[in-house]
Every structure is written in C-alpha cells, then in structure tokens.
Amino acid sequence: MTDFELIQIAKQAAEKAYAPYSNFYVGAALLTKDGQIFQGCNIENASYGATNCAERTAIFKAVSEGYRSFSKIAVIAKDGSTAYPCGICLQVMQEFMPDGFVILEQDDKIVTYSLKELLPNGFTL
Ligand code: THU
C-alpha cells in the first residue's frame, strides 16, 4: 500500500464526513500492521464538543474490530488544506501507533511525518 493509494482512500472517506457546523470535511485511511485498511471521517454534533475527528473514527473502528497495531494513517481535508491531526488524535495515535507515520497533503504533494515528530513527548503510562 503506497502513501498515494492511502491518500486516495482517505479522500473517499471524506465523502462520508458529517460536518454541517464547520463545513470542513476530513477523511482518514488507517493501515494496520497486517495490511487491513480502515476509513474514517469527522462526525460533528450540535453540542460541538461531542465531535469526533476523522482520525479517531478510523482508529476506534479498527480497535473495535480487534486491531491494535497500526503502521500509518493518511489524513486529508476536502478543501485541499493540510489537515494536521489535533492534539487529542495525536495522543490516541500514541497509544496504538507510537512508531507510526502520518501522511498528509501539502500543496498537492504528499508529505510524511513520524508520530514522534508531531508528538515528541507523547504521554504514556
Ligand atoms: N478535524 C478532523 O476530523 N481531523 C483533523 O485533523 C482536524 C479537524 C475535524 C473536526 C471538526 O469536525 C472539523 O474538522 C473542524 O475542526
């Protein structure tokens, strides 16, 4: 699975985003260490704090299906802007993919960050 392919799958996922409050449509595609793919989209709520980001939707779907170890996650915003994961999503990634990679789009290019670059001192117990 190439980074380009994972980005395309994240773009498909953004089509399912439920974002009537921000109109910011986000899609994610998560690759498990054994090659499964889980898509996620952001799911907003009238009580804004109940919103779930695309990354966490994908990760929680995967964990709820028995997968706990992930190698990379692609994240895109439908408007073409770079969708850096929020702090909460980075912390969730810390739990299940501490040695993983985050693939993003920047000005029509694909860029890859390690989770350690984006969250250098992630909390662990
Ligand atoms: N959002 C994501 O789904 N992922 C990100 O990486 C950044 C933000 C969502 C949350 C909310 O639905 C909307 O984008 C605006 O913050």
PDB file of C-alpha atoms and ligand atoms in Angstrom:
ATOM      1  CA  MET A   1       0.000   0.000   0.000  1.00  0.00           C
ATOM      2  CA  THR A   2       1.639   3.222  -1.150  1.00  0.00           C
ATOM      3  CA  ASP A   3       1.207   6.581   0.541  1.00  0.00           C
ATOM      4  CA  PHE A   4      -0.512   7.810  -2.631  1.00  0.00           C
ATOM      5  CA  GLU A   5      -3.047   4.948  -2.513  1.00  0.00           C
ATOM      6  CA  LEU A   6      -3.737   5.569   1.169  1.00  0.00           C
ATOM      7  CA  ILE A   7      -4.365   9.260   0.440  1.00  0.00           C
ATOM      8  CA  GLN A   8      -6.870   8.285  -2.284  1.00  0.00           C
ATOM      9  CA  ILE A   9      -8.715   6.057   0.206  1.00  0.00           C
ATOM     10  CA  ALA A  10      -8.765   8.931   2.724  1.00  0.00           C
ATOM     11  CA  LYS A  11     -10.336  11.134   0.021  1.00  0.00           C
ATOM     12  CA  GLN A  12     -13.117   8.580  -0.452  1.00  0.00           C
ATOM     13  CA  ALA A  13     -13.686   8.561   3.308  1.00  0.00           C
ATOM     14  CA  ALA A  14     -14.111  12.362   3.375  1.00  0.00           C
ATOM     15  CA  GLU A  15     -17.212  11.935   1.193  1.00  0.00           C
ATOM     16  CA  LYS A  16     -18.950  10.441   4.255  1.00  0.00           C
ATOM     17  CA  ALA A  17     -17.972  13.283   6.615  1.00  0.00           C
ATOM     18  CA  TYR A  18     -20.795  14.738   8.680  1.00  0.00           C
ATOM     19  CA  ALA A  19     -19.702  18.338   9.155  1.00  0.00           C
ATOM     20  CA  PRO A  20     -22.734  20.663   8.939  1.00  0.00           C
ATOM     21  CA  TYR A  21     -21.306  23.082  11.538  1.00  0.00           C
ATOM     22  CA  SER A  22     -17.781  23.682  10.252  1.00  0.00           C
ATOM     23  CA  ASN A  23     -18.245  22.568   6.630  1.00  0.00           C
ATOM     24  CA  PHE A  24     -14.704  21.215   6.989  1.00  0.00           C
ATOM     25  CA  TYR A  25     -14.791  17.686   5.580  1.00  0.00           C
ATOM     26  CA  VAL A  26     -11.980  15.375   6.680  1.00  0.00           C
ATOM     27  CA  GLY A  27     -11.149  11.806   5.669  1.00  0.00           C
ATOM     28  CA  ALA A  28      -8.656   9.319   7.091  1.00  0.00           C
ATOM     29  CA  ALA A  29      -7.327   5.940   5.988  1.00  0.00           C
ATOM     30  CA  LEU A  30      -5.562   3.777   8.547  1.00  0.00           C
ATOM     31  CA  LEU A  31      -3.268   0.879   7.644  1.00  0.00           C
ATOM     32  CA  THR A  32      -2.919  -1.878  10.223  1.00  0.00           C
ATOM     33  CA  LYS A  33       0.396  -3.676  10.603  1.00  0.00           C
ATOM     34  CA  ASP A  34      -1.135  -6.739   8.953  1.00  0.00           C
ATOM     35  CA  GLY A  35      -2.412  -4.846   5.926  1.00  0.00           C
ATOM     36  CA  GLN A  36      -6.054  -4.087   6.754  1.00  0.00           C
ATOM     37  CA  ILE A  37      -7.432  -0.639   5.949  1.00  0.00           C
ATOM     38  CA  PHE A  38      -9.981   1.304   7.972  1.00  0.00           C
ATOM     39  CA  GLN A  39     -11.557   4.529   6.753  1.00  0.00           C
ATOM     40  CA  GLY A  40     -12.797   7.331   8.992  1.00  0.00           C
ATOM     41  CA  CYS A  41     -14.499  10.700   8.630  1.00  0.00           C
ATOM     42  CA  ASN A  42     -15.243  13.527  11.009  1.00  0.00           C
ATOM     43  CA  ILE A  43     -18.624  13.322  12.701  1.00  0.00           C
ATOM     44  CA  GLU A  44     -19.837  16.604  14.181  1.00  0.00           C
ATOM     45  CA  ASN A  45     -22.533  17.265  16.732  1.00  0.00           C
ATOM     46  CA  ALA A  46     -24.803  20.166  17.687  1.00  0.00           C
ATOM     47  CA  SER A  47     -23.035  20.011  21.050  1.00  0.00           C
ATOM     48  CA  TYR A  48     -19.713  20.840  19.414  1.00  0.00           C
ATOM     49  CA  GLY A  49     -17.564  19.034  21.987  1.00  0.00           C
ATOM     50  CA  ALA A  50     -19.109  15.694  21.031  1.00  0.00           C
ATOM     51  CA  THR A  51     -17.469  15.917  17.602  1.00  0.00           C
ATOM     52  CA  ASN A  52     -15.185  13.054  16.575  1.00  0.00           C
ATOM     53  CA  CYS A  53     -12.279  13.672  14.203  1.00  0.00           C
ATOM     54  CA  ALA A  54     -11.707  11.520  11.117  1.00  0.00           C
ATOM     55  CA  GLU A  55      -8.515  10.027  12.550  1.00  0.00           C
ATOM     56  CA  ARG A  56     -10.153   8.866  15.758  1.00  0.00           C
ATOM     57  CA  THR A  57     -13.139   7.471  13.844  1.00  0.00           C
ATOM     58  CA  ALA A  58     -10.760   5.282  11.812  1.00  0.00           C
ATOM     59  CA  ILE A  59      -8.698   4.223  14.831  1.00  0.00           C
ATOM     60  CA  PHE A  60     -11.731   3.459  17.013  1.00  0.00           C
ATOM     61  CA  LYS A  61     -13.339   1.467  14.205  1.00  0.00           C
ATOM     62  CA  ALA A  62     -10.179  -0.609  13.894  1.00  0.00           C
ATOM     63  CA  VAL A  63      -9.718  -1.161  17.638  1.00  0.00           C
ATOM     64  CA  SER A  64     -13.372  -2.142  17.992  1.00  0.00           C
ATOM     65  CA  GLU A  65     -12.780  -4.792  15.314  1.00  0.00           C
ATOM     66  CA  GLY A  66      -9.791  -6.246  17.166  1.00  0.00           C
ATOM     67  CA  TYR A  67      -6.858  -4.399  15.527  1.00  0.00           C
ATOM     68  CA  ARG A  68      -4.439  -2.596  17.834  1.00  0.00           C
ATOM     69  CA  SER A  69      -1.277  -2.045  15.890  1.00  0.00           C
ATOM     70  CA  PHE A  70      -1.033   0.430  13.040  1.00  0.00           C
ATOM     71  CA  SER A  71       1.744   1.482  10.696  1.00  0.00           C
ATOM     72  CA  LYS A  72       0.386   4.624   9.062  1.00  0.00           C
ATOM     73  CA  ILE A  73      -2.593   6.902   8.686  1.00  0.00           C
ATOM     74  CA  ALA A  74      -3.403   9.249   5.793  1.00  0.00           C
ATOM     75  CA  VAL A  75      -5.450  12.360   6.573  1.00  0.00           C
ATOM     76  CA  ILE A  76      -6.885  14.824   4.077  1.00  0.00           C
ATOM     77  CA  ALA A  77      -9.258  17.796   4.100  1.00  0.00           C
ATOM     78  CA  LYS A  78     -11.689  18.002   1.210  1.00  0.00           C
ATOM     79  CA  ASP A  79     -10.893  21.687   0.653  1.00  0.00           C
ATOM     80  CA  GLY A  80      -7.264  20.776  -0.103  1.00  0.00           C
ATOM     81  CA  SER A  81      -5.792  22.369   3.013  1.00  0.00           C
ATOM     82  CA  THR A  82      -3.309  20.392   5.105  1.00  0.00           C
ATOM     83  CA  ALA A  83      -5.183  18.577   7.877  1.00  0.00           C
ATOM     84  CA  TYR A  84      -2.664  18.265  10.679  1.00  0.00           C
ATOM     85  CA  PRO A  85      -4.118  15.961  13.344  1.00  0.00           C
ATOM     86  CA  CYS A  86      -5.306  17.675  16.510  1.00  0.00           C
ATOM     87  CA  GLY A  87      -3.660  17.035  19.879  1.00  0.00           C
ATOM     88  CA  ILE A  88      -6.301  14.557  21.011  1.00  0.00           C
ATOM     89  CA  CYS A  89      -5.866  12.471  17.843  1.00  0.00           C
ATOM     90  CA  LEU A  90      -2.081  12.544  18.226  1.00  0.00           C
ATOM     91  CA  GLN A  91      -2.474  11.219  21.764  1.00  0.00           C
ATOM     92  CA  VAL A  92      -4.744   8.418  20.502  1.00  0.00           C
ATOM     93  CA  MET A  93      -2.120   7.596  17.848  1.00  0.00           C
ATOM     94  CA  GLN A  94       0.486   7.489  20.623  1.00  0.00           C
ATOM     95  CA  GLU A  95      -1.468   4.613  22.140  1.00  0.00           C
ATOM     96  CA  PHE A  96      -1.751   2.410  19.066  1.00  0.00           C
ATOM     97  CA  MET A  97       0.957   3.524  16.625  1.00  0.00           C
ATOM     98  CA  PRO A  98       3.823   5.129  18.577  1.00  0.00           C
ATOM     99  CA  ASP A  99       6.302   4.179  15.837  1.00  0.00           C
ATOM    100  CA  GLY A 100       3.870   5.018  13.040  1.00  0.00           C
ATOM    101  CA  PHE A 101       3.625   7.654  10.336  1.00  0.00           C
ATOM    102  CA  VAL A 102       1.119  10.357   9.408  1.00  0.00           C
ATOM    103  CA  ILE A 103       0.654  11.047   5.685  1.00  0.00           C
ATOM    104  CA  LEU A 104      -0.705  14.423   4.647  1.00  0.00           C
ATOM    105  CA  GLU A 105      -1.213  16.534   1.553  1.00  0.00           C
ATOM    106  CA  GLN A 106       0.639  19.819   1.320  1.00  0.00           C
ATOM    107  CA  ASP A 107       0.182  21.929  -1.833  1.00  0.00           C
ATOM    108  CA  ASP A 108      -0.654  18.856  -3.958  1.00  0.00           C
ATOM    109  CA  LYS A 109       2.372  16.984  -2.618  1.00  0.00           C
ATOM    110  CA  ILE A 110       2.327  14.062  -0.229  1.00  0.00           C
ATOM    111  CA  VAL A 111       4.353  14.561   2.933  1.00  0.00           C
ATOM    112  CA  THR A 112       5.083  12.055   5.670  1.00  0.00           C
ATOM    113  CA  TYR A 113       5.748  12.785   9.324  1.00  0.00           C
ATOM    114  CA  SER A 114       6.603  10.302  12.013  1.00  0.00           C
ATOM    115  CA  LEU A 115       4.290  10.442  15.003  1.00  0.00           C
ATOM    116  CA  LYS A 116       7.377  11.217  17.073  1.00  0.00           C
ATOM    117  CA  GLU A 117       7.946  14.374  15.011  1.00  0.00           C
ATOM    118  CA  LEU A 118       4.371  15.575  15.537  1.00  0.00           C
ATOM    119  CA  LEU A 119       4.184  14.497  19.199  1.00  0.00           C
ATOM    120  CA  PRO A 120       7.747  14.247  20.503  1.00  0.00           C
ATOM    121  CA  ASN A 121       6.884  13.592  24.147  1.00  0.00           C
ATOM    122  CA  GLY A 122       3.563  11.788  23.971  1.00  0.00           C
ATOM    123  CA  PHE A 123       2.103  10.721  27.293  1.00  0.00           C
ATOM    124  CA  THR A 124       2.357   7.051  28.229  1.00  0.00           C
ATOM    125  CA  LEU A 125       1.756   5.072  31.408  1.00  0.00           C
TER     126      LEU A 125
HETATM  127  N1  THU B   1     -10.978  17.601  12.169  1.00  0.00           N
HETATM  128  C1  THU B   1     -10.627  16.313  11.852  1.00  0.00           C
HETATM  129  O1  THU B   1     -11.504  15.463  11.642  1.00  0.00           O
HETATM  130  N2  THU B   1      -9.320  15.999  11.776  1.00  0.00           N
HETATM  131  C2  THU B   1      -8.299  16.905  11.812  1.00  0.00           C
HETATM  132  O2  THU B   1      -7.152  16.543  11.583  1.00  0.00           O
HETATM  133  C3  THU B   1      -8.590  18.306  12.139  1.00  0.00           C
HETATM  134  C4  THU B   1     -10.006  18.610  12.494  1.00  0.00           C
HETATM  135  C5  THU B   1     -12.396  17.966  12.154  1.00  0.00           C
HETATM  136  C6  THU B   1     -13.052  18.195  13.470  1.00  0.00           C
HETATM  137  C7  THU B   1     -14.195  19.109  13.066  1.00  0.00           C
HETATM  138  O3  THU B   1     -15.275  18.308  12.611  1.00  0.00           O
HETATM  139  C8  THU B   1     -13.672  19.891  11.900  1.00  0.00           C
HETATM  140  O4  THU B   1     -12.552  19.170  11.433  1.00  0.00           O
HETATM  141  C9  THU B   1     -13.274  21.318  12.230  1.00  0.00           C
HETATM  142  O5  THU B   1     -12.427  21.342  13.324  1.00  0.00           O
END
